[in-house]
mmCIF file of C-alpha atoms in Angstrom:
data_model
loop_
_atom_site.group_PDB
_atom_site.id
_atom_site.type_symbol
_atom_site.label_atom_id
_atom_site.label_comp_id
_atom_site.label_asym_id
_atom_site.label_seq_id
_atom_site.Cartn_x
_atom_site.Cartn_y
_atom_site.Cartn_z
ATOM 1 C CA UNK A 8 29.301 -53.646 107.106
ATOM 2 C CA UNK A 9 27.005 -50.507 105.893
ATOM 3 C CA UNK A 10 27.577 -49.462 102.800
ATOM 4 C CA UNK A 11 25.979 -45.982 101.093
ATOM 5 C CA UNK A 12 26.284 -46.182 97.090
ATOM 6 C CA UNK A 13 26.994 -42.370 95.809
ATOM 7 C CA UNK A 14 25.404 -43.194 92.507
ATOM 8 C CA UNK A 15 21.787 -42.200 92.197
ATOM 9 C CA UNK A 16 19.396 -44.540 90.679
ATOM 10 C CA UNK A 17 17.402 -41.762 88.957
ATOM 11 C CA UNK A 18 18.152 -39.811 86.398
ATOM 12 C CA UNK A 19 15.990 -37.108 84.375
ATOM 13 C CA UNK A 20 16.548 -35.351 81.328
ATOM 14 C CA UNK A 21 14.590 -33.064 79.476
ATOM 15 C CA UNK A 22 13.489 -32.914 76.225
ATOM 16 C CA UNK A 23 15.472 -30.182 75.919
ATOM 17 C CA UNK A 24 18.107 -30.917 77.010
ATOM 18 C CA UNK A 25 18.563 -34.046 74.561
ATOM 19 C CA UNK A 26 17.379 -31.465 71.385
ATOM 20 C CA UNK A 27 19.816 -28.848 70.078
ATOM 21 C CA UNK A 28 19.933 -25.891 70.514
ATOM 22 C CA UNK A 29 18.918 -24.058 66.937
ATOM 23 C CA UNK A 30 19.581 -20.364 66.799
ATOM 24 C CA UNK A 31 17.799 -17.703 65.169
ATOM 25 C CA UNK A 32 19.610 -16.019 61.771
ATOM 26 C CA UNK A 33 19.874 -12.356 62.292
ATOM 27 C CA UNK A 34 18.438 -10.246 59.471
ATOM 28 C CA UNK A 35 20.198 -8.434 57.393
ATOM 29 C CA UNK A 36 19.120 -4.727 57.821
ATOM 30 C CA UNK A 37 18.231 -3.289 54.517
ATOM 31 C CA UNK A 38 20.609 -1.113 52.634
ATOM 32 C CA UNK A 39 19.826 2.535 53.176
ATOM 33 C CA UNK A 40 21.177 3.325 49.618
ATOM 34 C CA UNK A 41 19.281 0.987 47.750
ATOM 35 C CA UNK A 42 16.121 2.201 49.316
ATOM 36 C CA UNK A 43 16.649 5.627 49.220
ATOM 37 C CA UNK A 44 17.280 5.223 45.280
ATOM 38 C CA UNK A 45 14.198 2.934 44.994
ATOM 39 C CA UNK A 46 12.160 5.921 47.326
ATOM 40 C CA UNK A 47 13.703 8.626 44.715
ATOM 41 C CA UNK A 48 12.491 6.513 41.749
ATOM 42 C CA UNK A 49 9.041 6.245 42.897
ATOM 43 C CA UNK A 50 8.700 9.382 43.871
ATOM 44 C CA UNK A 51 10.356 10.710 40.170
ATOM 45 C CA UNK A 52 7.890 8.695 38.545
ATOM 46 C CA UNK A 53 5.215 9.263 39.975
ATOM 47 C CA UNK A 54 5.759 13.322 39.235
ATOM 48 C CA UNK A 55 6.128 12.853 36.493
ATOM 49 C CA UNK A 56 2.903 10.731 36.045
ATOM 50 C CA UNK A 57 0.830 13.417 37.935
ATOM 51 C CA UNK A 58 2.813 16.265 35.347
ATOM 52 C CA UNK A 59 1.697 14.755 32.434
ATOM 53 C CA UNK A 60 -2.145 14.219 33.210
ATOM 54 C CA UNK A 61 -1.961 17.756 34.701
ATOM 55 C CA UNK A 62 -0.204 18.693 31.069
ATOM 56 C CA UNK A 63 -3.244 17.163 29.368
ATOM 57 C CA UNK A 64 -6.168 18.620 31.140
ATOM 58 C CA UNK A 65 -4.318 22.029 31.049
ATOM 59 C CA UNK A 66 -3.413 21.518 27.513
ATOM 60 C CA UNK A 67 -6.396 19.368 26.221
ATOM 61 C CA UNK A 68 -4.620 19.416 22.763
ATOM 62 C CA UNK A 69 -0.793 18.486 20.693
ATOM 63 C CA UNK A 70 -1.419 19.610 17.458
ATOM 64 C CA UNK A 71 -0.387 18.237 14.147
ATOM 65 C CA UNK A 72 2.715 20.260 13.197
ATOM 66 C CA UNK A 73 3.239 18.498 9.445
ATOM 67 C CA UNK A 74 1.425 16.324 7.354
ATOM 68 C CA UNK A 75 3.683 14.209 5.077
ATOM 69 C CA UNK A 76 2.478 11.966 2.382
ATOM 70 C CA UNK A 77 4.179 9.954 0.482
ATOM 71 C CA UNK A 78 3.153 7.220 -3.195
ATOM 72 C CA UNK A 79 0.312 9.604 -4.167
ATOM 73 C CA UNK A 80 0.502 10.052 -7.894
ATOM 74 C CA UNK A 81 -3.156 11.572 -8.852
ATOM 75 C CA UNK A 82 -3.438 13.701 -5.858
ATOM 76 C CA UNK A 83 -1.508 16.441 -4.436
ATOM 77 C CA UNK A 84 -1.096 15.708 -0.239
ATOM 78 C CA UNK A 85 -3.965 19.126 0.209
ATOM 79 C CA UNK A 86 -6.627 16.811 -0.984
ATOM 80 C CA UNK A 87 -4.961 13.569 0.166
ATOM 81 C CA UNK A 88 -5.438 15.531 4.004
ATOM 82 C CA UNK A 89 -8.665 16.597 3.365
ATOM 83 C CA UNK A 90 -10.000 12.724 2.271
ATOM 84 C CA UNK A 91 -8.473 11.753 5.480
ATOM 85 C CA UNK A 92 -10.633 14.154 7.487
ATOM 86 C CA UNK A 93 -7.299 15.645 9.633
ATOM 87 C CA UNK A 94 -5.095 19.181 9.153
ATOM 88 C CA UNK A 95 -1.916 20.444 10.158
ATOM 89 C CA UNK A 96 -3.030 22.334 13.423
ATOM 90 C CA UNK A 97 -6.318 19.422 14.469
ATOM 91 C CA UNK A 98 -5.592 18.270 17.519
ATOM 92 C CA UNK A 99 -3.243 15.313 17.627
ATOM 93 C CA UNK A 100 -5.123 12.443 19.629
ATOM 94 C CA UNK A 101 -8.760 13.681 18.813
ATOM 95 C CA UNK A 102 -9.381 12.507 15.316
ATOM 96 C CA UNK A 103 -8.970 8.160 14.618
ATOM 97 C CA UNK A 104 -6.824 6.183 12.860
ATOM 98 C CA UNK A 105 -8.451 3.644 11.617
ATOM 99 C CA UNK A 106 -11.548 5.845 9.998
ATOM 100 C CA UNK A 107 -8.623 8.121 8.524
ATOM 101 C CA UNK A 108 -7.544 4.771 6.818
ATOM 102 C CA UNK A 109 -11.129 4.153 5.943
ATOM 103 C CA UNK A 110 -12.200 7.100 4.643
ATOM 104 C CA UNK A 111 -8.753 7.991 2.497
ATOM 105 C CA UNK A 112 -9.857 3.905 0.493
ATOM 106 C CA UNK A 113 -13.569 5.189 -0.134
ATOM 107 C CA UNK A 114 -11.922 8.914 -1.542
ATOM 108 C CA UNK A 115 -9.624 7.513 -3.476
ATOM 109 C CA UNK A 116 -10.327 5.232 -6.018
ATOM 110 C CA UNK A 117 -6.454 4.390 -6.568
ATOM 111 C CA UNK A 118 -5.163 3.563 -3.750
ATOM 112 C CA UNK A 119 -5.325 -0.464 -3.491
ATOM 113 C CA UNK A 120 -3.433 0.084 0.773
ATOM 114 C CA UNK A 121 -3.294 3.140 3.006
ATOM 115 C CA UNK A 122 -0.977 3.706 5.882
ATOM 116 C CA UNK A 123 -1.404 5.751 8.782
ATOM 117 C CA UNK A 124 1.239 6.614 11.452
ATOM 118 C CA UNK A 125 2.401 9.683 13.541
ATOM 119 C CA UNK A 126 5.371 10.338 14.610
ATOM 120 C CA UNK A 127 6.004 13.217 17.779
ATOM 121 C CA UNK A 128 3.420 15.583 15.774
ATOM 122 C CA UNK A 129 4.060 14.711 12.275
ATOM 123 C CA UNK A 130 1.205 12.567 10.604
ATOM 124 C CA UNK A 131 2.699 10.174 7.462
ATOM 125 C CA UNK A 132 -0.078 8.778 5.558
ATOM 126 C CA UNK A 133 1.611 6.282 2.899
ATOM 127 C CA UNK A 134 -0.544 5.084 0.057
ATOM 128 C CA UNK A 135 -0.227 2.388 -2.150
ATOM 129 C CA UNK A 136 -1.456 2.773 -5.449
ATOM 130 C CA UNK A 137 -2.715 -0.028 -7.892
ATOM 131 C CA UNK A 138 -0.368 -0.841 -10.423
ATOM 132 C CA UNK A 139 -2.285 -0.137 -13.794
ATOM 133 C CA UNK A 140 -5.277 2.185 -13.797
ATOM 134 C CA UNK A 141 -6.689 2.266 -17.644
ATOM 135 C CA UNK A 142 -9.600 4.479 -19.089
ATOM 136 C CA UNK A 143 -12.281 4.098 -21.497
ATOM 137 C CA UNK A 144 -15.213 6.002 -22.858
ATOM 138 C CA UNK A 145 -19.107 4.835 -22.495
ATOM 139 C CA UNK A 146 -22.275 6.990 -23.511
ATOM 140 C CA UNK A 147 -20.173 10.290 -23.356
ATOM 141 C CA UNK A 148 -18.494 9.353 -20.266
ATOM 142 C CA UNK A 149 -14.780 8.489 -19.310
ATOM 143 C CA UNK A 150 -14.603 5.958 -17.054
ATOM 144 C CA UNK A 151 -11.632 4.502 -15.341
ATOM 145 C CA UNK A 152 -11.109 1.087 -14.056
ATOM 146 C CA UNK A 153 -8.227 -1.259 -12.906
ATOM 147 C CA UNK A 154 -6.255 -4.613 -14.396
ATOM 148 C CA UNK A 155 -9.750 -6.803 -12.742
ATOM 149 C CA UNK A 156 -12.094 -4.808 -14.766
ATOM 150 C CA UNK A 157 -13.487 -2.507 -11.347
ATOM 151 C CA UNK A 158 -14.345 0.510 -11.923
ATOM 152 C CA UNK A 159 -12.855 2.832 -10.397
ATOM 153 C CA UNK A 160 -14.559 6.998 -10.955
ATOM 154 C CA UNK A 161 -16.963 7.926 -13.651
ATOM 155 C CA UNK A 162 -16.360 11.532 -15.003
ATOM 156 C CA UNK A 163 -17.917 13.775 -18.252
ATOM 157 C CA UNK A 164 -14.234 15.262 -18.851
ATOM 158 C CA UNK A 165 -12.695 12.448 -18.284
ATOM 159 C CA UNK A 166 -10.746 12.749 -21.547
ATOM 160 C CA UNK A 167 -8.804 15.293 -19.579
ATOM 161 C CA UNK A 168 -9.039 14.254 -16.072
ATOM 162 C CA UNK A 169 -7.832 10.115 -16.822
ATOM 163 C CA UNK A 170 -4.955 11.438 -19.610
ATOM 164 C CA UNK A 171 -2.102 10.371 -16.933
ATOM 165 C CA UNK A 172 -3.738 6.942 -17.563
ATOM 166 C CA UNK A 173 -3.538 4.081 -20.370
ATOM 167 C CA UNK A 174 -6.654 4.666 -22.723
ATOM 168 C CA UNK A 175 -8.448 1.566 -23.940
ATOM 169 C CA UNK A 176 -10.743 0.855 -26.348
ATOM 170 C CA UNK A 177 -12.805 -2.128 -25.063
ATOM 171 C CA UNK A 178 -15.750 -4.058 -26.201
ATOM 172 C CA UNK A 179 -19.284 -2.757 -26.544
ATOM 173 C CA UNK A 180 -20.179 -1.453 -22.968
ATOM 174 C CA UNK A 181 -23.768 -2.494 -21.976
ATOM 175 C CA UNK A 182 -23.313 -0.541 -18.037
ATOM 176 C CA UNK A 183 -20.362 0.552 -15.952
ATOM 177 C CA UNK A 184 -21.273 1.686 -12.175
ATOM 178 C CA UNK A 185 -17.966 2.501 -9.973
ATOM 179 C CA UNK A 186 -17.359 -0.028 -7.083
ATOM 180 C CA UNK A 187 -18.777 -3.098 -9.942
ATOM 181 C CA UNK A 188 -17.374 -5.259 -12.835
ATOM 182 C CA UNK A 189 -17.577 -3.498 -16.460
ATOM 183 C CA UNK A 190 -20.354 -5.066 -17.927
ATOM 184 C CA UNK A 191 -19.743 -6.091 -21.718
ATOM 185 C CA UNK A 192 -22.681 -6.287 -24.348
ATOM 186 C CA UNK A 193 -21.557 -9.675 -25.196
ATOM 187 C CA UNK A 194 -22.207 -11.659 -21.722
ATOM 188 C CA UNK A 195 -19.764 -14.676 -22.531
ATOM 189 C CA UNK A 196 -17.186 -12.165 -23.451
ATOM 190 C CA UNK A 197 -13.369 -13.464 -23.101
ATOM 191 C CA UNK A 198 -10.625 -10.037 -22.296
ATOM 192 C CA UNK A 199 -8.145 -12.215 -20.448
ATOM 193 C CA UNK A 200 -6.189 -11.514 -22.876
ATOM 194 C CA UNK A 201 -6.157 -7.428 -22.043
ATOM 195 C CA UNK A 202 -3.944 -8.545 -18.409
ATOM 196 C CA UNK A 203 -1.912 -10.695 -20.519
ATOM 197 C CA UNK A 204 -0.484 -8.408 -23.329
ATOM 198 C CA UNK A 205 -0.144 -5.366 -20.420
ATOM 199 C CA UNK A 206 1.779 -8.407 -18.648
ATOM 200 C CA UNK A 207 3.906 -8.783 -21.783
ATOM 201 C CA UNK A 208 4.493 -5.063 -22.743
ATOM 202 C CA UNK A 209 5.300 -4.674 -18.972
ATOM 203 C CA UNK A 210 8.055 -7.426 -19.091
ATOM 204 C CA UNK A 211 9.632 -5.813 -22.200
ATOM 205 C CA UNK A 212 9.912 -2.555 -20.425
ATOM 206 C CA UNK A 213 7.620 -0.946 -23.170
ATOM 207 C CA UNK A 214 4.333 -0.228 -21.208
ATOM 208 C CA UNK A 215 5.176 2.713 -19.634
ATOM 209 C CA UNK A 216 5.495 4.297 -23.070
ATOM 210 C CA UNK A 217 2.158 2.270 -24.578
ATOM 211 C CA UNK A 218 -0.027 5.388 -24.171
ATOM 212 C CA UNK A 219 -3.396 3.375 -26.163
ATOM 213 C CA UNK A 220 -4.451 -0.128 -26.872
ATOM 214 C CA UNK A 221 -7.499 -1.652 -28.927
ATOM 215 C CA UNK A 222 -8.697 -4.526 -27.260
ATOM 216 C CA UNK A 223 -12.183 -4.040 -29.310
ATOM 217 C CA UNK A 224 -11.543 -7.317 -31.296
ATOM 218 C CA UNK A 225 -10.054 -10.504 -30.084
ATOM 219 C CA UNK A 226 -8.248 -10.682 -32.835
ATOM 220 C CA UNK A 227 -6.781 -7.903 -34.269
ATOM 221 C CA UNK A 228 -5.233 -5.826 -30.910
ATOM 222 C CA UNK A 229 -3.322 -3.102 -31.340
ATOM 223 C CA UNK A 230 -1.812 -0.182 -29.279
ATOM 224 C CA UNK A 231 -0.260 3.277 -29.343
ATOM 225 C CA UNK A 232 3.625 3.712 -28.680
ATOM 226 C CA UNK A 233 4.821 6.756 -27.878
ATOM 227 C CA UNK A 234 2.741 8.740 -29.283
ATOM 228 C CA UNK A 235 3.282 8.296 -32.363
ATOM 229 C CA UNK A 236 2.826 4.614 -33.612
ATOM 230 C CA UNK A 237 0.337 2.082 -33.145
ATOM 231 C CA UNK A 238 2.040 -1.091 -33.528
ATOM 232 C CA UNK A 239 -0.551 -3.858 -34.873
ATOM 233 C CA UNK A 240 -0.080 -7.520 -33.721
ATOM 234 C CA UNK A 241 -3.216 -8.835 -34.746
ATOM 235 C CA UNK A 242 -3.716 -12.099 -32.334
ATOM 236 C CA UNK A 243 -2.068 -12.187 -28.870
ATOM 237 C CA UNK A 244 0.330 -15.071 -29.936
ATOM 238 C CA UNK A 245 4.246 -15.266 -30.747
ATOM 239 C CA UNK A 246 4.572 -12.385 -28.464
ATOM 240 C CA UNK A 247 8.126 -12.613 -28.242
ATOM 241 C CA UNK A 248 8.646 -13.036 -31.530
ATOM 242 C CA UNK A 249 6.613 -10.057 -32.228
ATOM 243 C CA UNK A 250 8.478 -8.030 -30.146
ATOM 244 C CA UNK A 251 11.806 -8.310 -30.701
ATOM 245 C CA UNK A 252 10.658 -7.750 -34.250
ATOM 246 C CA UNK A 253 9.306 -4.676 -32.897
ATOM 247 C CA UNK A 254 12.967 -3.808 -31.084
ATOM 248 C CA UNK A 255 14.420 -4.699 -34.489
ATOM 249 C CA UNK A 256 13.009 -2.234 -36.321
ATOM 250 C CA UNK A 257 12.433 0.322 -33.723
ATOM 251 C CA UNK A 258 16.736 -0.065 -33.449
ATOM 252 C CA UNK A 259 16.848 0.241 -37.498
ATOM 253 C CA UNK A 260 14.218 3.469 -37.258
ATOM 254 C CA UNK A 261 14.000 5.003 -34.452
ATOM 255 C CA UNK A 262 10.184 6.833 -34.013
ATOM 256 C CA UNK A 263 9.711 10.274 -34.919
ATOM 257 C CA UNK A 264 7.216 12.044 -33.167
ATOM 258 C CA UNK A 265 6.605 14.232 -36.590
ATOM 259 C CA UNK A 266 5.586 11.836 -38.219
ATOM 260 C CA UNK A 267 2.497 9.463 -37.653
ATOM 261 C CA UNK A 268 2.437 5.998 -38.678
ATOM 262 C CA UNK A 269 1.799 2.487 -37.682
ATOM 263 C CA UNK A 270 4.114 -0.189 -37.553
ATOM 264 C CA UNK A 271 2.204 -3.802 -38.681
ATOM 265 C CA UNK A 272 4.614 -6.720 -36.376
ATOM 266 C CA UNK A 273 1.318 -9.210 -36.941
ATOM 267 C CA UNK A 274 3.743 -10.861 -39.787
ATOM 268 C CA UNK A 275 6.604 -12.573 -37.412
ATOM 269 C CA UNK A 276 8.351 -12.614 -40.853
ATOM 270 C CA UNK A 277 8.883 -8.818 -41.128
ATOM 271 C CA UNK A 278 7.420 -5.361 -40.502
ATOM 272 C CA UNK A 279 6.163 -3.038 -42.494
ATOM 273 C CA UNK A 280 5.201 0.524 -42.202
ATOM 274 C CA UNK A 281 3.938 3.357 -43.244
ATOM 275 C CA UNK A 282 2.578 6.840 -42.640
ATOM 276 C CA UNK A 283 -0.725 8.046 -41.829
ATOM 277 C CA UNK A 284 -2.916 10.804 -40.938
ATOM 278 C CA UNK A 285 -3.327 12.232 -37.184
ATOM 279 C CA UNK A 286 -6.837 11.139 -36.760
ATOM 280 C CA UNK A 287 -6.158 7.421 -37.709
ATOM 281 C CA UNK A 288 -3.512 7.357 -35.148
ATOM 282 C CA UNK A 289 -6.087 5.806 -32.537
ATOM 283 C CA UNK A 290 -8.721 4.183 -35.188
#
């Protein structure tokens, strides 16, 4: 019997038919509103930059309208601005801030720090002055100095110019030079007690009323209080007892500015007082 097999003997399967078909993801269309906002922001930013650039070219200067000075006790605001090399009406960006600071530090001997800032069209100069400035006399000239005994200024008319400062009588001075420490005839002179007494008086809130201090002799110190009373303290020791004694004495009998006197507290057991002539107040 002749039988026909309908089942094919060969089957062909292509690779494409075996692998699953992967559909490409559809691309999301950009949001036209967002694009519009971005385009507007870019155009606006560009326009602002162009306008500023043109303004800087057409108006080459933004003027300084005002100069504010703070912390200055020894020079007026106008003088400080001149020291910095600026004035109202100058170009706001036509000067160097660091150069102005350097010029001020050099010209303002009583400044320890200088800060300069610009706020809109106002230049602000902040000065931090040295905490204690004193002056003394040497060879008919007067010189100012700080707590480290560094000479700040020398003037022939210093008696009046330095009047806001504390006057000090020092051991014999051999040489003074601006920017350098005072040189004494006795090279080994130890006057660290100067700053010690300043600190003690400041702690007891007396320093602000002291107008003169005599440091010429190591064991015979004195200072003038309120321009009327010379307080003799002798050696720089037992200062708590001595100043407490002084405060008690002043509480009993306050200083009379019509009378010049000596208040001796060198002996901590008792304070003594005696009247003197005005010429002897600073002797």
